[in-house]
Structures are given as structure tokens and as C-alpha cells.
Tab-separated table of C-alpha atoms in Angstrom:
chain	number	residue	atom	x	y	z
A	131	MET	CA	153.935	29.377	61.570
A	132	VAL	CA	157.563	29.813	60.503
A	133	PHE	CA	157.249	29.582	56.729
A	134	GLU	CA	154.358	32.087	56.539
A	135	ALA	CA	157.069	34.770	57.012
A	136	LEU	CA	158.509	34.071	53.539
A	137	ASP	CA	157.498	36.036	50.478
A	138	ARG	CA	154.966	34.649	48.019
A	139	GLN	CA	157.561	33.750	45.372
A	140	THR	CA	159.650	31.661	47.722
A	141	LEU	CA	156.524	29.915	49.091
A	142	ASP	CA	155.526	29.112	45.555
A	143	VAL	CA	158.945	27.583	44.912
A	144	ILE	CA	158.650	25.487	48.031
A	145	ALA	CA	155.079	24.434	47.111
A	146	SER	CA	156.256	23.398	43.659
A	147	LYS	CA	158.492	20.753	45.263
A	148	GLY	CA	155.579	19.209	47.170
A	149	ARG	CA	153.389	16.178	46.592
A	150	LEU	CA	149.679	16.123	47.449
A	151	ARG	CA	148.722	14.221	50.597
A	152	LYS	CA	145.107	13.557	51.715
A	153	PHE	CA	144.080	12.655	55.215
A	154	LYS	CA	140.619	11.494	56.357
A	155	LYS	CA	138.938	13.018	59.418
A	156	GLY	CA	140.672	11.557	62.523
A	157	ALA	CA	143.796	10.411	60.648
A	158	GLN	CA	147.123	10.835	62.347
A	159	ILE	CA	149.177	13.287	60.279
A	160	PHE	CA	152.266	13.517	62.546
A	161	ASN	CA	153.200	11.489	65.598
A	162	HIS	CA	155.066	13.070	68.508
A	163	GLY	CA	158.698	11.897	68.469
A	164	GLU	CA	158.829	10.604	64.931
A	165	PRO	CA	161.651	11.970	62.579
A	166	GLY	CA	160.934	15.319	60.983
A	167	ALA	CA	161.777	14.458	57.403
A	168	SER	CA	159.323	16.873	55.801
A	169	LEU	CA	156.724	19.634	56.361
A	170	LEU	CA	153.213	20.101	55.137
A	171	ILE	CA	151.511	23.040	53.617
A	172	VAL	CA	147.745	22.792	54.356
A	173	GLU	CA	145.561	23.482	51.333
A	174	THR	CA	142.061	22.536	52.713
A	175	GLY	CA	140.681	21.320	56.026
A	176	ILE	CA	141.659	21.786	59.719
A	177	ALA	CA	144.122	19.823	61.835
A	178	GLU	CA	144.568	19.686	65.593
A	179	VAL	CA	148.013	20.059	67.213
A	180	SER	CA	148.386	18.518	70.645
A	181	ILE	CA	150.797	16.831	73.185
A	182	THR	CA	150.032	13.921	75.597
A	183	THR	CA	151.834	13.550	78.845
A	184	SER	CA	153.256	10.285	80.126
A	185	LEU	CA	150.193	10.017	82.349
A	186	GLY	CA	147.943	10.146	79.276
A	187	GLN	CA	146.728	13.694	79.753
A	188	LYS	CA	146.093	15.471	76.388
A	189	SER	CA	146.777	19.124	76.002
A	190	ILE	CA	145.666	20.896	72.811
A	191	LEU	CA	148.129	23.436	71.442
A	192	GLY	CA	145.957	24.835	68.664
A	193	LEU	CA	144.341	24.426	65.209
A	194	VAL	CA	145.855	24.845	61.803
A	195	GLY	CA	144.044	25.403	58.489
A	196	ALA	CA	144.373	26.400	54.873
A	197	GLY	CA	147.626	28.282	54.234
A	198	ASP	CA	149.281	27.125	57.453
A	199	VAL	CA	152.555	25.088	57.578
A	200	ILE	CA	152.959	22.227	59.951
A	201	GLY	CA	156.072	20.257	60.896
A	202	ASP	CA	158.399	23.114	60.025
A	203	ILE	CA	160.565	23.052	63.196
A	204	ALA	CA	161.409	19.389	62.955
A	205	CYS	CA	161.929	19.702	59.228
A	206	LEU	CA	164.453	22.556	59.732
A	207	ASP	CA	166.587	20.964	62.464
A	208	GLY	CA	166.043	17.266	61.523
A	209	GLY	CA	164.918	16.488	65.091
A	210	PRO	CA	161.781	14.602	66.176
A	211	ARG	CA	158.264	15.905	65.902
A	212	SER	CA	157.416	18.007	68.975
A	213	ALA	CA	153.660	17.253	68.905
A	214	ASP	CA	150.913	15.072	67.537
A	215	VAL	CA	148.851	16.394	64.603
A	216	ILE	CA	145.429	14.906	63.757
A	217	ALA	CA	142.971	15.818	61.007
A	218	ALA	CA	140.003	17.436	62.742
A	219	GLU	CA	138.278	17.261	59.352
A	220	PRO	CA	139.421	15.945	55.911
A	221	VAL	CA	142.762	17.593	55.109
A	222	GLU	CA	144.633	18.033	51.825
A	223	ALA	CA	148.222	19.316	52.082
A	224	LEU	CA	151.438	19.510	50.097
A	225	GLU	CA	154.327	17.548	51.610
A	226	VAL	CA	157.800	18.983	50.966
A	227	LEU	CA	160.941	16.977	51.884
A	228	ARG	CA	163.580	18.471	54.222
A	229	GLY	CA	166.341	18.220	51.530
A	230	ASP	CA	164.334	20.424	49.182
A	231	ILE	CA	163.595	23.001	51.912
A	232	LEU	CA	167.265	23.237	52.920
A	233	ASN	CA	168.419	23.621	49.322
A	234	ILE	CA	165.995	26.480	48.760
A	235	LEU	CA	167.149	28.312	51.899
A	236	LYS	CA	170.826	27.823	51.050
A	237	GLU	CA	170.241	29.518	47.675
A	238	ASP	CA	168.197	32.351	49.114
A	239	GLY	CA	169.841	34.188	52.017
A	240	ASP	CA	166.884	36.709	52.457
A	241	SER	CA	164.449	33.849	52.877
A	242	ALA	CA	166.767	32.147	55.454
A	243	ILE	CA	166.842	35.391	57.523
A	244	GLN	CA	163.046	35.607	57.389
A	245	VAL	CA	162.879	32.042	58.714
A	246	ILE	CA	165.201	32.949	61.616
A	247	ILE	CA	162.948	35.906	62.481
A	248	ALA	CA	159.823	33.727	62.310
A	249	LEU	CA	161.452	31.127	64.557
A	250	CYS	CA	162.050	33.841	67.160
A	251	GLN	CA	158.335	34.767	66.916
A	252	LYS	CA	157.428	31.096	67.349
A	253	ALA	CA	159.504	31.077	70.595
A	254	ARG	CA	157.611	34.055	71.791
A	255	ASN	CA	154.321	32.379	71.051
A	256	ALA	CA	155.434	29.395	73.082
A	257	SER	CA	156.137	31.755	76.006
A	258	GLU	CA	152.621	33.133	75.711
A	259	MET	CA	151.287	29.565	76.054
A	260	PHE	CA	153.317	29.080	79.250
A	261	GLU	CA	151.958	32.297	80.588
A	262	LEU	CA	148.423	31.101	79.813
A	263	LYS	CA	148.967	27.849	81.730
A	264	ALA	CA	150.320	29.910	84.632
A	265	LEU	CA	147.066	31.868	85.078
A	266	THR	CA	145.694	30.908	88.474
A	267	SER	CA	142.020	30.721	87.856
A	268	GLY	CA	140.224	28.441	85.420
A	269	GLN	CA	138.032	31.403	84.360
A	270	ALA	CA	141.150	33.396	83.290
A	271	ARG	CA	142.600	30.469	81.458
A	272	LEU	CA	139.398	29.865	79.584
A	273	ALA	CA	139.016	33.528	78.751
A	274	SER	CA	142.667	33.750	77.562
A	275	CYS	CA	142.085	30.640	75.304
A	276	VAL	CA	138.977	32.036	73.700
A	277	LEU	CA	140.736	35.353	73.033
A	278	ARG	CA	143.749	33.553	71.571
A	279	LEU	CA	141.534	31.407	69.246
A	280	LEU	CA	139.707	34.541	68.061
A	281	LYS	CA	143.017	36.236	67.322
A	282	ASP	CA	144.428	33.215	65.550
A	283	LYS	CA	141.343	33.016	63.370
A	284	THR	CA	141.047	36.633	62.351
A	285	GLY	CA	144.389	38.274	62.998
A	286	ASP	CA	142.854	40.230	65.871
A	287	ALA	CA	140.434	39.490	68.644
A	288	HIS	CA	137.437	41.283	67.199
A	289	ASP	CA	135.535	38.463	65.456
A	290	ASP	CA	132.873	37.254	67.900
A	291	ARG	CA	132.650	33.489	67.165
A	292	VAL	CA	135.021	30.562	67.496
A	293	ARG	CA	133.759	27.163	66.494
A	294	VAL	CA	135.022	24.492	68.941
A	295	SER	CA	133.459	21.853	71.215
A	296	GLN	CA	133.429	22.317	74.963
A	297	SER	CA	135.542	19.248	75.371
A	298	TRP	CA	138.144	20.491	72.919
A	299	LEU	CA	138.183	23.859	74.600
A	300	GLY	CA	138.715	22.176	78.002
A	301	ALA	CA	141.714	20.301	76.638
A	302	TYR	CA	143.086	23.491	75.275
A	303	ALA	CA	142.651	25.405	78.567
A	304	GLY	CA	143.602	22.555	80.897
A	305	LEU	CA	140.065	22.281	82.238
A	306	THR	CA	137.381	19.595	82.363
A	307	ARG	CA	134.468	19.805	80.029
A	308	GLU	CA	132.189	20.226	83.046
A	309	ASN	CA	134.155	23.260	84.251
A	310	VAL	CA	134.023	24.816	80.737
A	311	ASN	CA	130.313	24.200	80.586
A	312	ARG	CA	129.772	25.747	84.051
A	313	GLN	CA	131.869	28.819	83.157
A	314	LEU	CA	130.169	29.449	79.858
A	315	LYS	CA	126.718	29.222	81.536
A	316	SER	CA	127.966	31.836	84.090
A	317	TRP	CA	129.264	34.080	81.279
A	318	ALA	CA	126.046	33.775	79.463
A	319	LYS	CA	124.111	35.108	82.470
A	320	ASP	CA	126.516	38.014	82.648
A	321	ASP	CA	126.251	38.598	78.882
A	322	ILE	CA	130.007	37.952	78.319
A	323	ALA	CA	129.974	34.898	76.157
A	324	ARG	CA	127.738	31.957	75.447
A	325	PHE	CA	127.844	28.507	73.735
A	326	GLU	CA	125.625	28.356	70.759
A	327	LYS	CA	125.335	25.818	67.928
A	328	GLY	CA	128.804	24.393	68.392
A	329	ALA	CA	130.567	27.694	68.854
A	330	VAL	CA	131.550	30.154	71.580
A	331	VAL	CA	129.937	33.477	70.858
A	332	VAL	CA	131.718	36.432	72.560
A	333	THR	CA	129.265	39.275	73.427
A	334	ASN	CA	131.532	41.369	75.569
A	335	LEU	CA	135.156	41.233	74.427
A	336	ARG	CA	136.330	43.853	76.981
A	337	ALA	CA	134.942	41.794	79.834
A	338	LEU	CA	136.884	38.757	78.723
A	339	GLU	CA	140.109	40.802	78.517
A	340	ASP	CA	139.468	42.171	81.976
A	341	ILE	CA	139.087	38.612	83.376
A	342	VAL	CA	142.632	37.793	82.170
A	343	LEU	CA	144.084	41.115	83.304
A	344	ASN	CA	142.584	40.809	86.793
A	345	ASP	CA	143.577	37.160	87.404
A	346	GLY	CA	144.915	36.727	90.904
A	347	SER	CA	144.139	40.336	91.920
């Protein structure tokens, strides 16, 4: 997220301008296309970020949790929201208005530079998602998604568990739930990964990485 690049003092100043918002599980936090008049700093809970095509096909972009900032791009440029955000569980967040954000950045040049750097990183992350969708096999896309979720959760891909439903994982990888279920059963037989108690448990991280690297070969 863009504003996570800022130092703690600047983040505290931004947070001090916010008002607490509470969202019940399933509540719509942001709607795609609506004006980006503010951003949210998540304090508790998890939210799902997604887009839906004109044909009604939903594609999940990721999850955000405590400490993450959502709505930052639209807040910075004043454009429309680029995705839908829904509370996957009860969420509490601080809402900060666009005018307050811009005033803080105008007064602090170093923070403005850090935001520019973070925006570049966000563009790189978007490129990674395009690369993921370009993987030719469903197995490689699923492996890449599991690895990405592990990395997003821990900072590296060495934690062995990611808690998601098979339907959600399918929407994230661009696969049906049935295909996800079939692949996970195959991986379980090969002792690569398995679905257990509402989570994907990775038992052979190297094998998952090799599936992605060898896609199309």
C-alpha cells in the first residue's frame, strides 16, 4: 500500500485527522467508480478487494488487514475508485479526507517523495498480477496465487498456511472452485499442499515455486 512507505510520525499525523468508521461483515466499503474523496487506515478486521467485469465475472485482487491503507490511489488523484472493497469480517478503520492528506504532503516534501516511490512499487505489483494471469496453466496460476498470499501475509513465502476458502481462491486465480478443489487434491497426493480446516497448508514450498517456474515448458 502506498502510505505504508511513510515514516511513523507522518502516519500518526495522518491518522490524527481521521474519524472512526465501522463496517459489518459483508458491508460495501468502497464501490468501483465512485469518487475517491478519502482513504481508510484499517485498524481491525479484513477486507476483500475485487473488480467485476461487464459480464459479471468477479476477480479478487487481494485482502487487506490491520495497518493497511485502502483507497489511497483515488484519494491522491481525485479520480474514481479502481475496485470494490467489501468487509470480509467486521472492519474498523480511520477515514481521512483527501484535503487533509494533500495538505500534509504539501507541508512535508520528504513524505511526498516516499509516496511517489511507493506508487511506483504499486505499479510494479500490478504488473506482477498481469504476469500471474498470463500463466498458461491453471495449476501454475493457483500455485502463484498461494505463494503471493503467503508473501503478503508474512513478508516472505515461508509461512505454511493461508486461510481462504476454495471459492475465494478460485476467484483470485481465475479458476472455478471445482478446478481449485481438484488441484488441491492432486497436490495433497504429491505432498505439495492440502486444504485443511478452511486453509491451504503448504508442505513443499519449493515444489510450488517450481510449478510456476516451469509453466509452459
